Every structure is written in structure tokens, then in C-alpha cells.
Coordinates of C-alpha atoms in Angstrom, one line a residue:
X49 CA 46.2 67.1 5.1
X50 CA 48.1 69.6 8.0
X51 CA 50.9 67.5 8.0
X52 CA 53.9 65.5 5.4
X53 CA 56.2 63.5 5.8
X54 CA 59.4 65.1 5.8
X55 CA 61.2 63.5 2.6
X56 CA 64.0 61.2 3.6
X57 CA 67.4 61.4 2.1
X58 CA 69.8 59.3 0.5
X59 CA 73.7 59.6 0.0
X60 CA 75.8 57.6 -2.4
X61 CA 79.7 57.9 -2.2
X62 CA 81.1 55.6 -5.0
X63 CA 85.1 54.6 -5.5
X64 CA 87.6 52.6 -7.2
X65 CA 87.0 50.5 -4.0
X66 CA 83.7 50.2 -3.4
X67 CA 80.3 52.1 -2.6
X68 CA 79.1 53.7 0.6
X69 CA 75.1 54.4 1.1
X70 CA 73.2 55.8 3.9
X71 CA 69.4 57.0 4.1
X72 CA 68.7 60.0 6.5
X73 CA 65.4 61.7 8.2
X74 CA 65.8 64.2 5.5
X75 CA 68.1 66.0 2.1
X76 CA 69.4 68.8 4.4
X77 CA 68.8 71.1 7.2
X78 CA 69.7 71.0 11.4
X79 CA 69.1 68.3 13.1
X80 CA 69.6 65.5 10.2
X81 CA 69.7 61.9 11.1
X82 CA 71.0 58.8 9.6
X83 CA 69.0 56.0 9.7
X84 CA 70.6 53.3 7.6
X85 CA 74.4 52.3 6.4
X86 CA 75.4 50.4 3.8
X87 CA 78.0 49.3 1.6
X88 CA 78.7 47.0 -1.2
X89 CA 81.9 46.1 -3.2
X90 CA 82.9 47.8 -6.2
X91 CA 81.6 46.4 -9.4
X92 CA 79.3 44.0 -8.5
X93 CA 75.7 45.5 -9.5
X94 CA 74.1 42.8 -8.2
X95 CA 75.3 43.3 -4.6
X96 CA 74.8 47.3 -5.0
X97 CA 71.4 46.6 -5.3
X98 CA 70.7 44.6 -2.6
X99 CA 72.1 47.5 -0.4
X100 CA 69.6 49.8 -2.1
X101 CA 67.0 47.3 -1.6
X102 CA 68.0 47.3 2.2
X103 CA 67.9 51.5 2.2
X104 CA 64.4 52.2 0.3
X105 CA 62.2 49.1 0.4
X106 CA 59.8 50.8 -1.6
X107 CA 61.4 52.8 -4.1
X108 CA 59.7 55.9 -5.6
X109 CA 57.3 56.3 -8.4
X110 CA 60.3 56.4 -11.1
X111 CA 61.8 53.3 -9.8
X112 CA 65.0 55.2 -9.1
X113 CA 66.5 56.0 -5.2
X114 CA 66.7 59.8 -5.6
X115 CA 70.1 60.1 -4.5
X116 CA 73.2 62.6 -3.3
X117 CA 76.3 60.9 -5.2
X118 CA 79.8 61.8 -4.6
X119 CA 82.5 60.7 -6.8
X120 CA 86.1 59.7 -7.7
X121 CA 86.4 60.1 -11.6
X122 CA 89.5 58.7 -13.0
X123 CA 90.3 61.8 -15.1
X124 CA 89.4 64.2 -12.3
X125 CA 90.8 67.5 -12.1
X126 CA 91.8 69.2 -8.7
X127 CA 94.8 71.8 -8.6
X128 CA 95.7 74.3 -6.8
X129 CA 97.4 77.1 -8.9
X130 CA 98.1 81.1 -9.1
X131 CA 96.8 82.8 -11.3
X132 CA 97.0 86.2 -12.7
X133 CA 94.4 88.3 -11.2
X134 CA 94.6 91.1 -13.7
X135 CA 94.0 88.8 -16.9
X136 CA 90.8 86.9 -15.2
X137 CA 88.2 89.2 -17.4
X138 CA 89.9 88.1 -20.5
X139 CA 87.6 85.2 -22.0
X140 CA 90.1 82.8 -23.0
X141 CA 92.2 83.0 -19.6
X142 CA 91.2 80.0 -17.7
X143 CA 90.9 77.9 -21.0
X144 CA 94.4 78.8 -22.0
X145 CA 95.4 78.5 -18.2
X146 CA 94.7 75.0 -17.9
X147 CA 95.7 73.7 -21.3
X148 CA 99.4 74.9 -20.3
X149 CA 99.3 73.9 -16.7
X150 CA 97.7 71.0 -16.6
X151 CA 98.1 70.0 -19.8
X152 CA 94.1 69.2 -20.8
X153 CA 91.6 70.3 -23.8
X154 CA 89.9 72.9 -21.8
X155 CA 86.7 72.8 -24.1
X156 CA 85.7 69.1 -22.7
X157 CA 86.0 69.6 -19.4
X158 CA 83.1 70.6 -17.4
X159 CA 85.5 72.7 -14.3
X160 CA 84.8 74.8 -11.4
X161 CA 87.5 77.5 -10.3
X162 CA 87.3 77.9 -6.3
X163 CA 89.2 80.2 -3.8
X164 CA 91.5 78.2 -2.3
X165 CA 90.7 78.8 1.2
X166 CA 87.1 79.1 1.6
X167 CA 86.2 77.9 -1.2
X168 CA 83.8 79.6 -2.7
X169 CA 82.9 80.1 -6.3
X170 CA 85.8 82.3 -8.2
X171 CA 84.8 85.9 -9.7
X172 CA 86.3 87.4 -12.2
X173 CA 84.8 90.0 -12.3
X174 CA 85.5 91.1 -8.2
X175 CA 88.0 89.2 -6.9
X176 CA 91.8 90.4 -7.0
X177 CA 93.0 86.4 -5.0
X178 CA 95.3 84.6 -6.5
X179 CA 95.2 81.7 -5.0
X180 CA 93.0 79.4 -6.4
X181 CA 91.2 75.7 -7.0
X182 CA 90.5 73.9 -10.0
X183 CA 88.0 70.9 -9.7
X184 CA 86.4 69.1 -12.6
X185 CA 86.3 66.3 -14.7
X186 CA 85.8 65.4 -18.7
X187 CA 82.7 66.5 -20.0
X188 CA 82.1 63.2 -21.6
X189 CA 82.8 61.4 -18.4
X190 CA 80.1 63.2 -16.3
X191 CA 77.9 61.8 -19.2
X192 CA 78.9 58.5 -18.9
X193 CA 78.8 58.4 -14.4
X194 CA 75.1 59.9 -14.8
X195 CA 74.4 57.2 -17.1
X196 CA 75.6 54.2 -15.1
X197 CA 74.1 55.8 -11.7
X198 CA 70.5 55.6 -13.9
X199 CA 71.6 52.3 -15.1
X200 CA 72.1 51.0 -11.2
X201 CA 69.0 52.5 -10.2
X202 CA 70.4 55.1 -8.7
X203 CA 69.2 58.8 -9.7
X204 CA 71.3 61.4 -9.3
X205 CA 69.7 64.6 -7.4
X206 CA 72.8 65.8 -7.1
X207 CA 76.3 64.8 -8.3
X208 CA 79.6 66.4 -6.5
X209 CA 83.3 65.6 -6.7
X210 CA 83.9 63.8 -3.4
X211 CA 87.4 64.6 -3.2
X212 CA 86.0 68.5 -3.3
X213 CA 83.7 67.7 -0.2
X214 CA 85.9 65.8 1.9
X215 CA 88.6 68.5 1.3
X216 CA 85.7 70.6 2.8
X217 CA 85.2 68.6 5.8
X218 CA 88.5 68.2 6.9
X219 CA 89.3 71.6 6.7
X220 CA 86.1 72.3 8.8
X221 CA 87.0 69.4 11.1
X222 CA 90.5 71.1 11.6
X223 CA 89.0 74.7 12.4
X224 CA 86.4 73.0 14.9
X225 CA 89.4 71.2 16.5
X226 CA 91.4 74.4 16.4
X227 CA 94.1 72.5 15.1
X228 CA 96.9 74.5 13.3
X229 CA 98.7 71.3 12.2
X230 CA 99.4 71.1 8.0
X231 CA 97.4 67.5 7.5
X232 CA 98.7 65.3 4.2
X233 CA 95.7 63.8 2.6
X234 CA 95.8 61.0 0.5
X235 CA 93.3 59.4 -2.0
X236 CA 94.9 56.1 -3.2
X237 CA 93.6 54.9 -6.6
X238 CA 94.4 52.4 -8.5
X239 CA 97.1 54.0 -11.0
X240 CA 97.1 57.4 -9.7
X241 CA 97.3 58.7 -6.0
X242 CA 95.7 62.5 -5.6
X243 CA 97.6 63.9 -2.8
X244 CA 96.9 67.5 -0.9
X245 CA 97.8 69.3 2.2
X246 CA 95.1 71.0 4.2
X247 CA 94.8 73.1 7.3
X248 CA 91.8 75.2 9.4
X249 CA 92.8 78.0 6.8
X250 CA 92.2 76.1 3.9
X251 CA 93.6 73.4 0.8
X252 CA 97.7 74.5 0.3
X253 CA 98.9 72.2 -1.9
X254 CA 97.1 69.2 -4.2
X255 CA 98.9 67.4 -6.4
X256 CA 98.6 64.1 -8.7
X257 CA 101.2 61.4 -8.3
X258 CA 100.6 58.8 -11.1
X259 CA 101.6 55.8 -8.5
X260 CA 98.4 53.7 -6.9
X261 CA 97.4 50.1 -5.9
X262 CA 98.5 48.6 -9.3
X263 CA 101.8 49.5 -8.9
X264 CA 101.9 47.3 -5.6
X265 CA 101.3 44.8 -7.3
X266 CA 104.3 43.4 -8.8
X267 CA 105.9 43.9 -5.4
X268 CA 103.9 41.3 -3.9
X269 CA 104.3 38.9 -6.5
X270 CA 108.0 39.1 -6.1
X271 CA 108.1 39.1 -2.6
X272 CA 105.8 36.3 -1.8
X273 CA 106.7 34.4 -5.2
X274 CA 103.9 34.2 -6.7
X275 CA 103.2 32.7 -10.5
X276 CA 101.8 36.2 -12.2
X277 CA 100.7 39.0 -11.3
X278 CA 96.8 38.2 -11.0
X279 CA 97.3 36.1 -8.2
X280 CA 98.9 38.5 -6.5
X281 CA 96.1 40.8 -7.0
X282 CA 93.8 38.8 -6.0
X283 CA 95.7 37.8 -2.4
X284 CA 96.4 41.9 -2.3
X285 CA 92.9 42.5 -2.4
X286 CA 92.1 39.9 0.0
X287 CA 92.0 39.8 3.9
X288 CA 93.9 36.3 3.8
X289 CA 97.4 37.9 4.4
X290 CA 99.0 40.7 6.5
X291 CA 100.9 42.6 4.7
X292 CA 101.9 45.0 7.6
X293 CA 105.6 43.9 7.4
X294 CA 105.6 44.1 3.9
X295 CA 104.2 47.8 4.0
X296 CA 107.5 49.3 3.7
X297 CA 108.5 48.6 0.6
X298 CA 105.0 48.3 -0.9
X299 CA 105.1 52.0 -0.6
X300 CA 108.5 52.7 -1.3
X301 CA 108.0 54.8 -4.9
X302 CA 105.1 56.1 -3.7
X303 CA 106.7 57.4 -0.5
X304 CA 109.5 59.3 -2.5
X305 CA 107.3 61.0 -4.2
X306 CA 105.6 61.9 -1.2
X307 CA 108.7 63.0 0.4
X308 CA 109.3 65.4 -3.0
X309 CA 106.2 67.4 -2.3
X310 CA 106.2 67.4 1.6
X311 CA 109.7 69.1 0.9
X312 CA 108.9 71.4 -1.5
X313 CA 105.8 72.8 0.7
X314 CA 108.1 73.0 3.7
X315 CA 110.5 75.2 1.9
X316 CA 107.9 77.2 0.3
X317 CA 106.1 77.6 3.3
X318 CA 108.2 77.3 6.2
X319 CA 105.7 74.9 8.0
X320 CA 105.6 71.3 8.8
X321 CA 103.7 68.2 7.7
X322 CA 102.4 66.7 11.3
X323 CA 100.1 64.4 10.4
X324 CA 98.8 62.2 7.6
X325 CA 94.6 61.2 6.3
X326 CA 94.3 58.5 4.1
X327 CA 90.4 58.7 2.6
X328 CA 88.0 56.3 0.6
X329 CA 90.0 52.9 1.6
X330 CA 88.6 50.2 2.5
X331 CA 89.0 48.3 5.6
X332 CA 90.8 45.8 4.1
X333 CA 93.2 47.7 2.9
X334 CA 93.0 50.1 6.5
X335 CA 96.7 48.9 7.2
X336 CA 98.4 51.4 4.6
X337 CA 97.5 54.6 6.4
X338 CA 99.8 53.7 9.4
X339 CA 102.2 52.1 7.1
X340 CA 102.4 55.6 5.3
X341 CA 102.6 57.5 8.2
X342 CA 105.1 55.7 10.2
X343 CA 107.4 56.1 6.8
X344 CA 106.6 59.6 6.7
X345 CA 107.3 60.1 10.4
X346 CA 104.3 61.5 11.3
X347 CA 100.7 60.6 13.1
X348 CA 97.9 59.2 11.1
X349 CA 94.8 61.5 12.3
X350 CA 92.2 60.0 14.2
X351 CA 88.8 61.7 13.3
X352 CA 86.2 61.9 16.3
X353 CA 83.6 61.5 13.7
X354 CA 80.9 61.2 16.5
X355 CA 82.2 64.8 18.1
X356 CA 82.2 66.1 14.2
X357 CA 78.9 65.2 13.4
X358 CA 77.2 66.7 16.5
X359 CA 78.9 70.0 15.9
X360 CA 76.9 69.7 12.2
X361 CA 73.7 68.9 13.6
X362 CA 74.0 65.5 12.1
X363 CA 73.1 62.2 14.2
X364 CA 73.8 58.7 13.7
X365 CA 70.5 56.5 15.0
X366 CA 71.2 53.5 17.1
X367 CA 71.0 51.1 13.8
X368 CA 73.7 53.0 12.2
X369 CA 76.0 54.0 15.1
X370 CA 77.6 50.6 15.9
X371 CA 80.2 51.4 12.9
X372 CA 79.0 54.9 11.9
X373 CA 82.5 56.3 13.6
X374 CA 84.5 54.5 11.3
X375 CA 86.8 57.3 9.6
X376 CA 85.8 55.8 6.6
X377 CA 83.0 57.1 6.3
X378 CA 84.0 60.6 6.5
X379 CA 83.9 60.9 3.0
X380 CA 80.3 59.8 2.9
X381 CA 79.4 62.4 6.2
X382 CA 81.3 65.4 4.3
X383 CA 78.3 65.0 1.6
X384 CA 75.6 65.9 4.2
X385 CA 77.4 68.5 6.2
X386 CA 75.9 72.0 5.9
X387 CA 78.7 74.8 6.6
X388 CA 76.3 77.8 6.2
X389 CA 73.4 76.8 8.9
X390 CA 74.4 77.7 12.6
X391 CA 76.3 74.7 14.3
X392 CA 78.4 74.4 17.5
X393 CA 81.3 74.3 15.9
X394 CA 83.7 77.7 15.9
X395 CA 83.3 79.9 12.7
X396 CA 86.2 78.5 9.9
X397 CA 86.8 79.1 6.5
X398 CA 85.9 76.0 5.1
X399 CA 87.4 74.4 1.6
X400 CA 84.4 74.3 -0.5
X401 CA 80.6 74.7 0.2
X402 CA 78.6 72.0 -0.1
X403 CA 76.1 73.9 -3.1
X404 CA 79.2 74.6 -5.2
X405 CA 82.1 71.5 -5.5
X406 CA 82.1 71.1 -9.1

């Protein structure tokens, strides 16, 4: 046989809010193209895999969709910290490092350590930077995500922290805008909110703030009078009601805390936050990024996904394009890009490479 088929590829991003496929003309390399979009709700395995179904017909010999999966553990780990160049060769420097930082058993976590700006893998042995990533998750927990993406049919060719990726991406995107603005980026969770502040030159702050979804919650129910707290989940969660007025004070605790670091990084750093990225939400719950951001002050960023894509060799076919420029879907796109193959876009230090997130 002179010629094969070029194997097609498969992405998976999965979230507290819901899962994100696509199939594409092939794993990597110029000139990709996605075929096929999907998505399904969170939890429901049922539904997951009738999106599957949709994306690979014919599944391969195992059974399994041989997959690209980026993630959203609870208990993952991504911090920006300085570190002590001269005690990196010491064996116990990191390990002791993070259990008095961050305030985890170092010994079950499974952790990358990345230069903060273009994010490369961390050597101790040659490099005198300071300036530093930490990105991982428990041990146990990586166990556990493998085992339920096997369990949902889904097998995992490669498994990468998808707050590492899109971190990645927008940096890139940045660089091949030549924007200089500091960007805020926000992944709300549902009892924690992972917050960071990127630019073209790379990730400058990240921090956790342990306010999310849930904590909306008994907001609604108070101002709507509701009977428990359920119920107002469950109209939260819906697209029955705008809560666009309500916005404000949904993310009242959650904006001072916001305010605390956006202060702290303009003292330290003399710069401005001028814009605001709100990533993995759903479309339901699309209304929050411009309630953030007019409470901040500052412009929600619109991604030209379409203009993004092109510069990464990556096309959206005529089946997926009719919503494949939704922003939130960036997340999904950062899993594909390539930042070491030749592209239109301008040279820039980019927050991670794709081969090395964690």
C-alpha cells in the first residue's frame, strides 16, 4: 500500500461545567483541521457518550477514542513563586519548597516546575531564573481522572493540565496581537476560583481564591426568596432567569478579593490590569465575565479565535465553524496549538509548551 490514512485526532477538555470534544484531520503538525465539535454536560455519562458516538462512529480496535484530554483537577496545583537559585541542586529543595509555600505533602504530588515566562521545563542544574511555575496535581488524583477517562471510553494519549495550556495560549495570543496589556484570567470553579495575570512576556501572578459558584448560591436564594438552597442551585444553573442585574452582588466577595491581588501586582509591578478572560464557562453562565469586568473597571477580552487559529495553522471545516469562534472554546484550541512549528504569528515567548504542561 503507497499510501495511509493520515490518523485523525481527538481532543477532550473536561470541567467542573461540562465537556468539550472535537475530532481533527490529524494529532499534530501544520495545517490541522477540525472536523467535528461537541459537547455534553458535566456528569451525565450517558450524554458524554453520545458525543463520542457522534465524533468516532467506529471506534478503534480497543473500544476506547484515543484521545488528547485537558483537565481541571480540584486539588490542582499552579503557583508562581521565587525561588532560590543557588539551593536548586540540593535534593530536597523543591519538596521542602512547596510543603512551606503551599502548604502540601510534596511526596504525593506528581508536579512540574516551569520558567515562568516561556515556560519551559526548569533545570537545576543550568538555570540561575528565579522566577518560576509550579503546576501539578495529587498523585492519587491523576490515578483516579485516568481511571474514569477509561471508564467513559475515553483513553488518554495524552493528559495535560488545561489551566497550563490555556495560560500558553493566551500568552501566545497576546504576543501575536502585540498587545502589552496585563490580562486577569479567571477560572471559576465551584468552591475555588484560580486566578492569574498574563501578558506577551509571560504568566506574572497566579493565585487561588477559595470563593466559586457555590458561594453564589445563598445569594440567590436570599435575593429571590427562595425555600433552600437547592432550588436556588438549580434556577442558578439554569437559563430560566437573568441574573445580569443581580451580577453585582453575586460577585461581591469574590470581587474583593480580586481587587486585593490586582493591587498588590500594581504596586509590585507598577503596571495596570486592562483587561479581564474568564475561561471554561459555560454559555449559560457567559453573563459573569462582563459582570466581573464592569466591577473591575476594565474590558472583558474578545478573542478573534478565527484570526488565532490561522496564525497556528489550525482550521475550523465548514461543520464546525458555525460556533467554532466561540471564546469558549479556546481552552479546547490551546490543546492543539503547536508553538515550536513555523506559523504566521510573530515569535513570543509563550507560557508553557505544549509537550511539557504537567
Amino acid at each position: 500500500m503507497l499510501f495511509s490514512a493520515k490518523p485523525k485526532g481527538f481532543f477532550v477538555e473536561l470541567s467542573d461545567h461540562g465537556c468539550l470534544f472535537a475530532s481533527t484531520s490529524s494529532v499534530s503538525g501544520g495545517g490541522l483541521i477540525i472536523d467535528a465539535m461537541e459537547e455534553s454536560p458535566a456528569g451525565d455519562a450517558d450524554l458524554l457518550a453520545q458525543a463520542l458516538d457522534k465524533l468516532q462512529p467506529k471506534k478503534a480496535p480497543s473500544g476506547y477514542v484515543h484521545a488528547v484530554c485537558g483537565l481541571y483537577p480540584a486539588k490542582r496545583v499552579l503557583r508562581r513563586a521565587t525561588i532560590d537559585p543557588k539551593r536548586t541542586k540540593e535534593p530536597t529543595y523543591f519538596s521542602e519548597f512547596m510543603t512551606q509555600q503551599f502548604r502540601i505533602e510534596a511526596d504525593k504530588y506528581t508536579m512540574a516546575v516551569l520558567h515562568s515566562v516561556d515556560g519551559g521545563d526548569f533545570d537545576a542544574q543550568q538555570s540561575a531564573h528565579k522566577e518560576v511555575l509550579f503546576c501539578g496535581l495529587p498523585s492519587d488524583d491523576l490515578v483516579a481522572i485516568q481511571d474514569g477517562l477509561l471508564g467513559n471510553g475515553i483513553y488518554p494519549e495524552r493528559v495535560e493540565l488545561a489551566s497550563v495550556s490555556v495560560l500558553g495560549a493566551l500568552v501566545d495570543y497576546l504576543a501575536f496581537k502585540k498587545s502589552k496589556v496585563p490580562t486577569l484570567v479567571l477560572e471559576i470553579g465551584n468552591d475555588i476560583t484560580h486566578t492569574f495575570i498574563v501578558s506577551a512576556g509571560g504568566v506574572e501572578a497566579a493565585r487561588p481564591i477559595p470563593q466559586g459558584l457555590d458561594s453564589m448560591i445563598p445569594v440567590v436564594q436570599k435575593e429571590l426568596n427562595l425555600k433552600d438552597e437547592e432550588s436556588a442551585r438549580k434556577l442558578f444553573f439554569s437559563n430560566t432567569f437573568d441574573f445580569t442585574g443581580m451580577g453585582p452582588l453575586l460577585v461581591k466577595r469574590l470581587l474583593k478579593e480580586l481587587q486585593s491581588s490586582i493591587g498588590f501586582y500594581e504596586v509590585q509591578t507598577g503596571q495596570s490590569v486592562g483587561q479581564l478572560f474568564c475561561s471554561m464557562l459555560p454559555s449559560k453562565l457567559g453573563w459573569l465575565d462582563g459582570t466581573i469586568a464592569n466591577s473591575l473597571g476594565v474590558p472583558a477580552l474578545t478573542i478573534d479565535v478565527a484570526a488565532w487559529l490561522q496564525s497556528r495553522g489550525i482550521t475550523l471545516a465548514p461543520a464546525a465553524a458555525a460556533n467554532g469562534t466561540n471564546p469558549r472554546w479556546f481552552g479546547l484550541y490551546s490543546l492543539m496549538a503547536n508553538y515550536r512549528e513555523e506559523s504566521s504569528a510573530p515569535p513570543a515567548p509563550n507560557a508553557v509548551t505544549p509537550e511539557k504542561k504537567g
